[in-house]
Short mmCIF file of C-alpha atoms in Angstrom, two decimals:
data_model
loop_
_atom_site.label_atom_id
_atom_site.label_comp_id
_atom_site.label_asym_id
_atom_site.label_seq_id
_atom_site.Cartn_x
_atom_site.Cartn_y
_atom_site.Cartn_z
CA UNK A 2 80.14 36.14 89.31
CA UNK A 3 81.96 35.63 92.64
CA UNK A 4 83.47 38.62 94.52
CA UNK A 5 86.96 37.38 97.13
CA UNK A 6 86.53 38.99 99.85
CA UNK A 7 90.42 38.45 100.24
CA UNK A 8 90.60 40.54 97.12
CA UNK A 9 90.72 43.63 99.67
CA UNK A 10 93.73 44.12 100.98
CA UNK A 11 92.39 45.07 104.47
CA UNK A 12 91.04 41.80 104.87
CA UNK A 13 93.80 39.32 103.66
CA UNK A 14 94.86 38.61 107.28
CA UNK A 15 91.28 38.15 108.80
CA UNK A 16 90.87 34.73 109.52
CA UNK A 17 88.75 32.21 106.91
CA UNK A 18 85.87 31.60 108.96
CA UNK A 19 85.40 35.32 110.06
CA UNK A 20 85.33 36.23 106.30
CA UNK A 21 83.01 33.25 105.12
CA UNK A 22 80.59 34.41 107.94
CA UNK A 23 80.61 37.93 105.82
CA UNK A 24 80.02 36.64 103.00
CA UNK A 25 76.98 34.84 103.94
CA UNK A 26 75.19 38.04 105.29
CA UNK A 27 76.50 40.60 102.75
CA UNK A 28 74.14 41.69 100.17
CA UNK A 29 75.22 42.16 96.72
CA UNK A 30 74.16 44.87 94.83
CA UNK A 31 74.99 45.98 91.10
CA UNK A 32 74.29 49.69 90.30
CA UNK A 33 74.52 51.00 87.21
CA UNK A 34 76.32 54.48 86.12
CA UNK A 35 74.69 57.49 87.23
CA UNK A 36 73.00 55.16 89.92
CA UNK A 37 73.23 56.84 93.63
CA UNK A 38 75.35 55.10 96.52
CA UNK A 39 74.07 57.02 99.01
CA UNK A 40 72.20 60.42 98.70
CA UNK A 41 72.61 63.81 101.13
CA UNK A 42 70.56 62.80 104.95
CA UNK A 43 70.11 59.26 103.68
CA UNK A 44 70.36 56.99 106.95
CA UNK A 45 74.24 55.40 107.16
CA UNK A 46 72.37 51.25 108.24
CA UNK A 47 75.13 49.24 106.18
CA UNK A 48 78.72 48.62 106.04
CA UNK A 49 79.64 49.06 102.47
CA UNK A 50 82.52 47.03 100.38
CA UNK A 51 83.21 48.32 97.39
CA UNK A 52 83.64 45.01 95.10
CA UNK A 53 83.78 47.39 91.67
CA UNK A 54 83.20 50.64 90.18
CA UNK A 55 84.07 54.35 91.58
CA UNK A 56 82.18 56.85 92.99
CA UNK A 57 82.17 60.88 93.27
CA UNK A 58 81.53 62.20 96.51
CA UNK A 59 80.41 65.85 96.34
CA UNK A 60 78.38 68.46 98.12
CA UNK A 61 75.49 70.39 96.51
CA UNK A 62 74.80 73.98 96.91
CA UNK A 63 72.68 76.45 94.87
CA UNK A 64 72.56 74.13 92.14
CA UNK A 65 75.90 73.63 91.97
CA UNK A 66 78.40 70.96 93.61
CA UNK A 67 81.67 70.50 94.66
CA UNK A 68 83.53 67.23 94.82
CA UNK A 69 84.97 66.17 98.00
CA UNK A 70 86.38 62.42 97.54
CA UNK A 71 85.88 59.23 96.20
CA UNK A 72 85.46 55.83 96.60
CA UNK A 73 87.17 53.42 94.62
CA UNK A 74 87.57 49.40 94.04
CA UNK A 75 88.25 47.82 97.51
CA UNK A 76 87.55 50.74 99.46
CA UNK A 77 85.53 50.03 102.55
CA UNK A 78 82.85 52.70 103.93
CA UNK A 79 79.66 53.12 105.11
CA UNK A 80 78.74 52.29 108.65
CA UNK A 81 81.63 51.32 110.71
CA UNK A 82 81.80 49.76 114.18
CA UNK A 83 81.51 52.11 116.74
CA UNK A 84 80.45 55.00 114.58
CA UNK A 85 78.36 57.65 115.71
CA UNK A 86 77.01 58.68 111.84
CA UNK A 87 73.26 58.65 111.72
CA UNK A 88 72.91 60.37 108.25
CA UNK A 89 74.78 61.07 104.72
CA UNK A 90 76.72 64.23 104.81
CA UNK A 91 76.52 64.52 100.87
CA UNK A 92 75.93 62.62 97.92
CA UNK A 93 78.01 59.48 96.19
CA UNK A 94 77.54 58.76 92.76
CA UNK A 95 78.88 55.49 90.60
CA UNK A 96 80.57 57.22 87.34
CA UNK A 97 81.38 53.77 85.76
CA UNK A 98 79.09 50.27 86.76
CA UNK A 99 79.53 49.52 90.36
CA UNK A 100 78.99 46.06 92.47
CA UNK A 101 78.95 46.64 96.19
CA UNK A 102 78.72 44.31 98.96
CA UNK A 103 76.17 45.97 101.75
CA UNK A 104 75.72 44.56 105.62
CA UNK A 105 72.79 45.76 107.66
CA UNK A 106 73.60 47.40 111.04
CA UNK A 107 71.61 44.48 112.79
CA UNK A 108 74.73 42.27 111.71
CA UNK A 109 77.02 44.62 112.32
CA UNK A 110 76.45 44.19 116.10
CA UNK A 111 77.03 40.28 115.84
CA UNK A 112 80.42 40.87 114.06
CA UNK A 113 81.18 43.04 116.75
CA UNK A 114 80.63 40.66 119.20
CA UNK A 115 81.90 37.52 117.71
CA UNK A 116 84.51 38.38 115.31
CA UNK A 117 87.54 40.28 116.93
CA UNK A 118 90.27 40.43 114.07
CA UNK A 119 87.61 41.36 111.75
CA UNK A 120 86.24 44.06 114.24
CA UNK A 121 89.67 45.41 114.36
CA UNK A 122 90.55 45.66 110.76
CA UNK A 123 86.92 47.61 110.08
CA UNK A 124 87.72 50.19 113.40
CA UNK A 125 91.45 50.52 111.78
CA UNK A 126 89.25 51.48 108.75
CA UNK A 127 87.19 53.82 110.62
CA UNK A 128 90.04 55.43 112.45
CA UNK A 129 91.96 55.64 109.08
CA UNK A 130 88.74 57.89 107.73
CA UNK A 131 88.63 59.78 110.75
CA UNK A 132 92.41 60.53 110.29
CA UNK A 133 91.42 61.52 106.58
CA UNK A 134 88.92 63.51 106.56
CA UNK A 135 90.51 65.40 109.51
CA UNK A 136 93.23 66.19 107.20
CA UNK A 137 91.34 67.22 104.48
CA UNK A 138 88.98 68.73 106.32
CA UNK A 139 91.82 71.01 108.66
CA UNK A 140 93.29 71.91 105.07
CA UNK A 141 90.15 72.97 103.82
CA UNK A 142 89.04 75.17 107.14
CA UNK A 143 92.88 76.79 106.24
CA UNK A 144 91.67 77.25 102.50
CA UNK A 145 88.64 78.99 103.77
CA UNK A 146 90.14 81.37 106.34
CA UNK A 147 93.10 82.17 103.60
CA UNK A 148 90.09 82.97 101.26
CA UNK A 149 88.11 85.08 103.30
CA UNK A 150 91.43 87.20 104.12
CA UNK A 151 92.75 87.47 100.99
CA UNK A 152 89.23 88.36 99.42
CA UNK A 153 89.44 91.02 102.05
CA UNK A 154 92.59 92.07 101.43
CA UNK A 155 92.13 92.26 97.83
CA UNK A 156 88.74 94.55 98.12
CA UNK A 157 90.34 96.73 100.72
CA UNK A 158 93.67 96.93 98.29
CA UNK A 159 91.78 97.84 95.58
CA UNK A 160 89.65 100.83 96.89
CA UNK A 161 93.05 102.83 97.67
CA UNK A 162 94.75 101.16 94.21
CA UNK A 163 91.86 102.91 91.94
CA UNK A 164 92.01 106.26 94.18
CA UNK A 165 96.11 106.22 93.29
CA UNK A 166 94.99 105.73 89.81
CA UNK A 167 92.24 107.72 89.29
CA UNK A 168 94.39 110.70 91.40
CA UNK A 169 97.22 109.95 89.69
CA UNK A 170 95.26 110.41 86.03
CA UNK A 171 93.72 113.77 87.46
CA UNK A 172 96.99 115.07 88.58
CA UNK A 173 98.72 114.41 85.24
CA UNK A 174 95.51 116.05 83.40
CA UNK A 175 96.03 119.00 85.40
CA UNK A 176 99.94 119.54 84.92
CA UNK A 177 98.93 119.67 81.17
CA UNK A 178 97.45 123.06 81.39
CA UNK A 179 99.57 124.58 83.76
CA UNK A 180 102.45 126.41 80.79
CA UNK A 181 99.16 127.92 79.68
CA UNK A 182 98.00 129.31 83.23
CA UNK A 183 101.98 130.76 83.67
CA UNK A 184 101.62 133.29 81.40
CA UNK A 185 99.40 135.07 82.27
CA UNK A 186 100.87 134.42 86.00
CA UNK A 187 103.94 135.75 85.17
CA UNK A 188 102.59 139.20 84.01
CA UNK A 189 100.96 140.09 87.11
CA UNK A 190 102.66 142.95 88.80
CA UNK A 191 102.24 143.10 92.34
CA UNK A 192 104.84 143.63 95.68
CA UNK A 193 106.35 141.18 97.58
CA UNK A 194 103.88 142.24 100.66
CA UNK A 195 100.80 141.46 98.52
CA UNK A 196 102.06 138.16 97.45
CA UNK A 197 103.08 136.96 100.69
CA UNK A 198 99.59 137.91 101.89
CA UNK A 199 98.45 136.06 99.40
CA UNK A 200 100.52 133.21 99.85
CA UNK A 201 100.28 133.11 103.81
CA UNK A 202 96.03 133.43 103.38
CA UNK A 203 95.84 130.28 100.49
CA UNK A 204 98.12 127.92 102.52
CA UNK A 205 96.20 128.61 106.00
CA UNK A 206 93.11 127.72 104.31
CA UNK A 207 94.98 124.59 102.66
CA UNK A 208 96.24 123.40 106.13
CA UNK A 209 92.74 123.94 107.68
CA UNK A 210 90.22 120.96 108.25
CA UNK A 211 86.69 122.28 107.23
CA UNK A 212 84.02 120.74 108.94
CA UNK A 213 81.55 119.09 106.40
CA UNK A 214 78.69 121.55 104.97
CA UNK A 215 74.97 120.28 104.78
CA UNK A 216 73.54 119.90 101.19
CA UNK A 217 72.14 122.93 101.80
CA UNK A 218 74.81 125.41 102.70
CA UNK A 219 77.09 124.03 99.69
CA UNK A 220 73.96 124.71 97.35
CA UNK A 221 74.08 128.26 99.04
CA UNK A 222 77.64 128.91 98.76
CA UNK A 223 78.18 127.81 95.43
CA UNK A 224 75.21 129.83 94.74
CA UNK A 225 76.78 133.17 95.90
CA UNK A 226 79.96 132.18 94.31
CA UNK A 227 78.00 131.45 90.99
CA UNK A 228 76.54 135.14 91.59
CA UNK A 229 79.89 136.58 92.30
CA UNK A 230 81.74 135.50 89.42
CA UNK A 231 78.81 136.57 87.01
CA UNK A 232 78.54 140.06 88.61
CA UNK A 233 82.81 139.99 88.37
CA UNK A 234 82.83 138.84 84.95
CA UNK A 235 85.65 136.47 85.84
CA UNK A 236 86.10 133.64 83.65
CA UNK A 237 86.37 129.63 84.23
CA UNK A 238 83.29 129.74 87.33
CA UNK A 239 81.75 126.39 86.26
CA UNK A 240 85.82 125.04 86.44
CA UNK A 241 87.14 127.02 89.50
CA UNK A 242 83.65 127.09 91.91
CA UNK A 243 83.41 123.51 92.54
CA UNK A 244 86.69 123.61 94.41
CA UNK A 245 86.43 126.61 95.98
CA UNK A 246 83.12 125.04 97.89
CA UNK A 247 85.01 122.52 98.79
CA UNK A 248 87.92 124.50 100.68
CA UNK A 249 84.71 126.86 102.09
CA UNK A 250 85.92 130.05 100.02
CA UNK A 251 83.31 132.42 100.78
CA UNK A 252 82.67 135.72 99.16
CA UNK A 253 84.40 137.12 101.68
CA UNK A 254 87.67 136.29 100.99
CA UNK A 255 87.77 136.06 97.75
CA UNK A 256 87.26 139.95 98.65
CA UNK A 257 90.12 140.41 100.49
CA UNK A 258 92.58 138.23 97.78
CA UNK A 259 91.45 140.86 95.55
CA UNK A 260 92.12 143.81 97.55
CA UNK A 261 96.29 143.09 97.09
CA UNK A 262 95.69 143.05 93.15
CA UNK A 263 95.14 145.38 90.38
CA UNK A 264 91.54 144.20 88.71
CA UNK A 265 93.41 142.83 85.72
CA UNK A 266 95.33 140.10 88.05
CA UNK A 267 92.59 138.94 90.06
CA UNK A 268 91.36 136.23 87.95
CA UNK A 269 95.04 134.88 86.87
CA UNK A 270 95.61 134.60 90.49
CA UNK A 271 92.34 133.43 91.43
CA UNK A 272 93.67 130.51 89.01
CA UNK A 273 96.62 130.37 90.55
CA UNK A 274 95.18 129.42 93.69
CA UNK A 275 93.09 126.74 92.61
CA UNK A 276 95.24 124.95 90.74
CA UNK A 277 97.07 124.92 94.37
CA UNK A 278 94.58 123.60 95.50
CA UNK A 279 93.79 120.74 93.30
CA UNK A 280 97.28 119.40 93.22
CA UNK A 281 96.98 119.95 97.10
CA UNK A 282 94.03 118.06 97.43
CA UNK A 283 95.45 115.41 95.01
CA UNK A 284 98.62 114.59 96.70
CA UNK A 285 96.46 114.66 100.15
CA UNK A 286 94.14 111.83 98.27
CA UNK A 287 97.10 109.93 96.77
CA UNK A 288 99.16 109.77 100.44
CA UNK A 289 95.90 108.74 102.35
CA UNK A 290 95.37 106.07 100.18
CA UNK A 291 98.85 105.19 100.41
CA UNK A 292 98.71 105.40 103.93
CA UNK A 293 95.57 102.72 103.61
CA UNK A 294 98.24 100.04 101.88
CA UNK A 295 100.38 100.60 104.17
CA UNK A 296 98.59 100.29 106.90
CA UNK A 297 96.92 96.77 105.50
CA UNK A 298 100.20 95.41 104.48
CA UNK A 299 101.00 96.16 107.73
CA UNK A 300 97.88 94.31 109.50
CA UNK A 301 98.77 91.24 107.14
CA UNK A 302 102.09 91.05 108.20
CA UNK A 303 101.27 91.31 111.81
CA UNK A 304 98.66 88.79 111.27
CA UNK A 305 100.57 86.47 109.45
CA UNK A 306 104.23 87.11 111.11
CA UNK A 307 105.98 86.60 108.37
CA UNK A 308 109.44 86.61 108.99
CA UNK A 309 109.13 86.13 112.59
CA UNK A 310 109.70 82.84 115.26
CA UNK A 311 106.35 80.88 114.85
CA UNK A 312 107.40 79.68 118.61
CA UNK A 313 106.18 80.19 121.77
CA UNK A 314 106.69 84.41 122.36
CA UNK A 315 105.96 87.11 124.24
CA UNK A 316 103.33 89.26 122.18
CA UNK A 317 100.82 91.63 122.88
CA UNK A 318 96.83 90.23 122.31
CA UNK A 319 95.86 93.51 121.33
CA UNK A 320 97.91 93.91 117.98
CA UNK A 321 96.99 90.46 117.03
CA UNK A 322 93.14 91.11 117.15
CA UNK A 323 93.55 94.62 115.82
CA UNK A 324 94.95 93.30 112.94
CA UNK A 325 92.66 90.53 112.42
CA UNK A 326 89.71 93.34 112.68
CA UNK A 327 91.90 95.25 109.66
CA UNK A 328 91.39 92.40 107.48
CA UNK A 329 87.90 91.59 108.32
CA UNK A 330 86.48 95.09 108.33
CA UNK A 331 85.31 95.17 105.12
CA UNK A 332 82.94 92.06 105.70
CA UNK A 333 81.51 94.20 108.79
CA UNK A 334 81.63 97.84 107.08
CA UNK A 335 80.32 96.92 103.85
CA UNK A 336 77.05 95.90 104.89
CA UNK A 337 76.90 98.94 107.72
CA UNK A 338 77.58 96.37 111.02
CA UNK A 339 79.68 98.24 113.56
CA UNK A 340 82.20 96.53 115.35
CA UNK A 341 83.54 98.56 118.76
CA UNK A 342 86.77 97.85 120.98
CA UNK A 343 87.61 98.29 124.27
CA UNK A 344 91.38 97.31 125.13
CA UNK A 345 92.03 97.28 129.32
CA UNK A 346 95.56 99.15 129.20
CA UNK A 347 96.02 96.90 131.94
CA UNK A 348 96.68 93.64 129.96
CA UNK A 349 100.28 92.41 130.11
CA UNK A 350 102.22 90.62 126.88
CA UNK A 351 101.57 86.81 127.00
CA UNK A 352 103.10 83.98 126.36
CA UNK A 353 101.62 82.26 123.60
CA UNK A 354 101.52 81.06 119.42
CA UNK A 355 101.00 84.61 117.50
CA UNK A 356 99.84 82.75 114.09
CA UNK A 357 97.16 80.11 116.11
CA UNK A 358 95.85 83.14 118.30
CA UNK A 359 95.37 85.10 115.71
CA UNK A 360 93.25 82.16 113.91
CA UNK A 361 91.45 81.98 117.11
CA UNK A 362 90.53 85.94 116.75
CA UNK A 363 89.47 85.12 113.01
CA UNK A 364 87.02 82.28 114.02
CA UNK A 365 85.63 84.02 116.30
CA UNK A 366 84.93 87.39 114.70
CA UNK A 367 84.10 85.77 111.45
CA UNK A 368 81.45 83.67 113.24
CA UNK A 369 79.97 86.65 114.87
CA UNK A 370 79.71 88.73 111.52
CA UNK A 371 78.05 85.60 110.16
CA UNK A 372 75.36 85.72 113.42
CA UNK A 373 74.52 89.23 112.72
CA UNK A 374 71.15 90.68 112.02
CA UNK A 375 70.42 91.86 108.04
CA UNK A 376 70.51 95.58 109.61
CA UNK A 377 71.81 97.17 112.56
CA UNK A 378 74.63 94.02 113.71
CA UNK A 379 76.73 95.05 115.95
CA UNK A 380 79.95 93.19 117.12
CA UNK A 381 82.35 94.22 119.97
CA UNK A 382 85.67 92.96 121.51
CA UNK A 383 86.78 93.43 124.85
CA UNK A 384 89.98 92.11 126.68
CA UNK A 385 90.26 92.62 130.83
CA UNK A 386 92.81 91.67 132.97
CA UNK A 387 92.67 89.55 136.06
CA UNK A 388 95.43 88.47 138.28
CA UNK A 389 97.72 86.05 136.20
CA UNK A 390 95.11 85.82 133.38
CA UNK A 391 93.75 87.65 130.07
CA UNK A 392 90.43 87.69 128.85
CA UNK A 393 89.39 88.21 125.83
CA UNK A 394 84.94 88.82 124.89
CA UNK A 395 83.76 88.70 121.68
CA UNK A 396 80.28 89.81 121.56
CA UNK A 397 77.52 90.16 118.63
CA UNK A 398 73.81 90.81 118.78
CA UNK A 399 72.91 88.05 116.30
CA UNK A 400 69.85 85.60 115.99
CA UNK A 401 72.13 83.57 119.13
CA UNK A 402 72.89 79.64 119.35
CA UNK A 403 69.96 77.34 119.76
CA UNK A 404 70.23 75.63 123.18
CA UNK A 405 69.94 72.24 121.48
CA UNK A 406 73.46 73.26 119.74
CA UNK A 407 75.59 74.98 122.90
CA UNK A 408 76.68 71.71 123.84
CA UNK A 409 77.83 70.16 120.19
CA UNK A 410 79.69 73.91 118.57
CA UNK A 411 82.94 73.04 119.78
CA UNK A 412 82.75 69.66 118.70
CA UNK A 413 84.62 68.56 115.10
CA UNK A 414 82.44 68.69 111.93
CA UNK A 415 79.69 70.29 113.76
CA UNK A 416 78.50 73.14 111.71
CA UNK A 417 75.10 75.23 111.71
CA UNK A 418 75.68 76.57 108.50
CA UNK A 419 74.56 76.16 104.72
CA UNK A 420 76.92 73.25 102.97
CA UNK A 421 80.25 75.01 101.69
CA UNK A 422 79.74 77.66 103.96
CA UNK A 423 81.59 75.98 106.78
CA UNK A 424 83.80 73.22 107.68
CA UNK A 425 82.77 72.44 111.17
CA UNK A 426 86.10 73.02 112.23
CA UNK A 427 86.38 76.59 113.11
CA UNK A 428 85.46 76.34 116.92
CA UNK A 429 87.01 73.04 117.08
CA UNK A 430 90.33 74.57 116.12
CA UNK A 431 90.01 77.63 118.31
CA UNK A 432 89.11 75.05 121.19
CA UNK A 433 92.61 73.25 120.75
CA UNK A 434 94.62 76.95 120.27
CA UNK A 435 93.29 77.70 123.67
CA UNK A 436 93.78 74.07 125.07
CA UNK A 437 97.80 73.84 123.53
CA UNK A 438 98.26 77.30 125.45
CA UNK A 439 96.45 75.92 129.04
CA UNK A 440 93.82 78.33 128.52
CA UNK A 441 89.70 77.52 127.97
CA UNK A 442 86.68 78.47 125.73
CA UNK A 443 83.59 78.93 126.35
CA UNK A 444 80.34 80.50 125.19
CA UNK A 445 76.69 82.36 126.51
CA UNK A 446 73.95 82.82 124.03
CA UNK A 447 70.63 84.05 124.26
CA UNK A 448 68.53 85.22 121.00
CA UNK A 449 70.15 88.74 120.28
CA UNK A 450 73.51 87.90 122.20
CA UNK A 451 75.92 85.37 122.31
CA UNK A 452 79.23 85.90 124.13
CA UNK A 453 82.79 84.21 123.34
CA UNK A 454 85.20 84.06 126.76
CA UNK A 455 88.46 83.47 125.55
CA UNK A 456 90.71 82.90 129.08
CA UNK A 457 94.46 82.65 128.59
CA UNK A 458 96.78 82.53 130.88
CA UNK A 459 100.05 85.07 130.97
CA UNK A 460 102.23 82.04 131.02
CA UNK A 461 100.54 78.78 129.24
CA UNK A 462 102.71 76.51 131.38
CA UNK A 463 100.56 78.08 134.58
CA UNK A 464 97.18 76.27 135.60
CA UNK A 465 94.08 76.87 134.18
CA UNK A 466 92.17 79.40 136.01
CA UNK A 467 89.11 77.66 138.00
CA UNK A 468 85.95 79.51 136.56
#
C-alpha cells in the first residue's frame, strides 16, 4: 500500500522534490495493537510520521498509569530538528493497527542541511509541541499545587469539623441530665455569702490555665480524689473525678467548697460545679476549633486574594508566606518536621503580584518539605532587608541537590522526582515570578542544606540588585 506524504496537512506546501527525497529514506513500519511506539528511556533516533493508527501516551507509576496525550493519524513526532531529547519521557502505545513512517537521526542532519521549507515545517512542528506541552504541562503544575492545598485544607478543616461535632454531641448529652441535677440543686439551703464564695472560687479556677501534670501526678491526684470520695461516701466519683483532675481540684479545696455547706449539699453542689465545668470546657473546645476555621479560611483567602486586584500592589511578603505556611503545615507537622520563622520588622510593603508570589512561597516550601530527612527535617524562612531590596531564605536540612543538577533545577521539565510526583515546572515558574517582578533566584546546596535566595526588589520597575 502507498502512504502520500501530502496526505499530512503540514506537508502539503513542501515542495515535490523535498518530499520524494523523504520518502526514499523513511522506513515503514506496521505495528500491530498493543505493539509499543516508543517505551519510557528508550533513545528518541527517528523522526516519526504517523501514516495510521493512534496511540496512548501515559506515565507509569506503582503499577499504575496515567494518560498524558496521544498521537493520532498525521501527527508528526519523534525527533525533531534541533531538539535536545535524548530519551522517552513515558510510554506510547498503538490501541488500534498502526503504520508509521520512521527517519534515522543520521538523515535528519542532511534534511537539515539541504531541505529548508521542509526544515521549517518540522521546527514549526517542534515549536508547536513545545507550545503544547507547556500548556498542558503549566495547567497541570496548577492542578498539582491546587491539590496539595486543598488536600491540606481539607485535613486541617476536618480536625476542628469533628471536634465541633464530637463537642457539640457531648454538650447536647450533657444538657439531657441537667432537670435531674436541679432538683436536688434547688433544695440546698445556704446564704448568699456562701454561694458567692462558691461561685467566685469555681470561676477563678475556670479562668485559670493549669500547667500540664506528668502521668504521674494525675495518677496521684486522681488517686487521692478516688480516696476522698470513698472515705466521703459521695456519689458519681468514677463520673465527676476525671474532670476534676483535669481543672487540678485537689483535696484541698474540695475542703474548703465544703466548709460553706451543710453535709447534705456538698455533693449536689459538688455536681453543680462540674457540670460547670464540662459545658465550660466544651464551649472552650468548640470556639478554639472555631477559631482554627477561621483562621484557615482566613490563610486561604489571603493566599488566594479572592476578591482583591490581581495587579501590581503594595502588599506585605510576610502575610503572603505566613499564609502559605497555614496551608502547608500539616504536610510538615504531620510527620513531626519543624518549620521556624524569623520576619526582620524591618522589611517594607513591596510592589509586586500577591497570587504569583505566593506560588513562589508554595514551590519553594513544598520542595523543601519534599528534601527533608524521614526524622528530624527541619525547614526555616527568613526575610532581611537591605537598602531598596527584600530577601527572602528558605532553608531545609534535606539530603541537598546533587552538583550535577544545580545548574539544570530552574530549567523547564527538569524534575528530580518519582514520575507524577512533579511536573518540572515548579522552579521554572518561581524563576519567571521573580524575573516578571525584576527580581532573581538562586540556590546553595550542600548534603544536609540547601538554601533558596529569593531577592525582590521594593519597586519591580528598579534594577536588579548586582549580587
Amino acid at each position: 500500500m502507498t502512504y502520500e506524504l501530502t496526505d499530512f496537512p503540514q506537508l502539503q506546501k513542501v515542495p515535490k522534490e523535498q518530499l520524494d527525497w523523504l520518502r526514499e529514506n523513511l522506513e515503514i513500519e506496521e505495528l500491530a495493537t498493543g505493539s509499543y511506539l516508543f517505551e519510557l528511556g528508550s533513545s528518541i533516533d527517528n523522526l516519526l510520521l504517523i501514516f495510521e493508527g493512534d496511540f496512548e501516551l501515559y506515565f507509569q507509576r506503582n503499577n499504575s498509569r496515567k494518560a498524558f496525550g496521544r498521537l493520532r493519524k498525521y501527527d508528526i513526532s519523534g525527533l525533531l530538528p534541533y531538539s535536545r531529547a535524548k530519551n522517552a519521557s513515558g510510554f506510547a502505545i498503538a490501541i488500534k493497527p498502526a503504520v508509521v513512517g520512521k527517519l534515522h537521526r543520521d538523515k535528519l542532519q542532511v534534511l537539515i542541511g539541504k531541505f529548508y521549507e521542509l526544515t521549517e515545517v518540522l521546527v514549526h512542528e517542534m515549536n508547536n509541541r513545545i507550545r503544547n506541552i507547556t500548556q498542558i504541562e503549566v495547567q497541570n503544575e496548577k492542578l498539582i499545587a491546587l491539590g496539595k492545598l486543598s488536600a491540606g485544607l481539607a485535613h486541617e478543616l476536618n480536625n476542628p469539623a469533628s471536634a465541633m461535632v464530637r463537642s457539640a454531641s457531648l454538650l447536647q448529652q450533657h444538657l439531657k441530665g441537667l432537670p435531674e441535677d436541679f432538683k436536688k440543686v434547688i433544695k440546698i439551703r445556704a446564704d448568699a455569702a456562701a454561694i458567692d464564695k462558691i461561685n467566685d472560687f469555681m470561676y477563678r479556677k475556670l479562668e485559670e490555665k493549669p500547667s500540664g501534670l506528668s502521668m504521674l501526678e494525675k495518677n496521684n491526684l486522681e488517686d487521692d480524689l478516688y480516696d476522698w470520695f470513698t472515705d466521703c461516701s459521695l456519689e458519681d466519683k468514677y463520673d465527676l473525678v476525671p474532670l476534676l483532675v483535669e481543672y487540678q481540684f485537689n483535696t484541698d479545696d474540695l475542703l474548703y467548697v465544703k466548709s460553706f455547706l451543710r453535709e447534705e449539699d456538698f455533693n449536689p453542689v459538688l455536681k453543680w460545679i462540674v457540670q460547670n465545668m464540662t459545658t465550660h470546657k466544651t464551649v472552650t473546645d468548640i470556639k478554639e476549633a472555631s477559631s482554627r476555621i477561621e483562621t484557615l479560611v482566613k490563610s486561604v483567602k489571603t493566599y488566594s486574594y479572592m476578591d482583591q486586584s490581581l495587579d501590581f500592589q503594595m502588599l506585605d511578603i510576610h502575610t503572603g508566606i505566613q499564609s502559605t505556611i497555614n496551608v502547608l503545615d500539616h504536610k510538615i507537622s504531620k510527620v513531626g518536621h519543624k518549620i521556624t520563622v524569623q520576619f526582620d520588622g524591618n522589611v517594607p510593603k513591596i510592589h509586586g503580584l500577591p497570587g504569583e508570589l505566593n506560588q513562589v512561597w508554595t514551590n519553594l516550601i513544598d520542595n523543601a518539605i519534599h528534601a527533608l530527612p524521614d526524622k528530624g527535617g527541619e525547614i526555616s524562612v527568613q526575610t532581611k532587608a537591605s537598602g531598596n531590596f527584600v530577601y527572602v531564605y528558605v532553608k531545609d536540612n534535606g539530603s541537598g541537590i546533587a552538583e550535577e543538577h544545580l545548574n539544570h533545577i530552574f530549567e523547564p521539565f527538569f524534575t528530580t522526582k518519582e514520575i507524577g510526583e512533579g511536573t518540572g515546572l515548579g522552579l521554572d515558574v518561581a524563576m519567571k515570578i521573580i524575573k516578571q517582578h525584576n527580581g532573581q533566584l538562586k540556590v546553595k546546596s550542600k548534603p544536609g542544606e540547601t538554601i533558596f535566595e529569593v531577592c525582590l526588589p521594593k519597586n519591580h520597575n528598579i534594577e536588579q540588585e548586582n549580587t
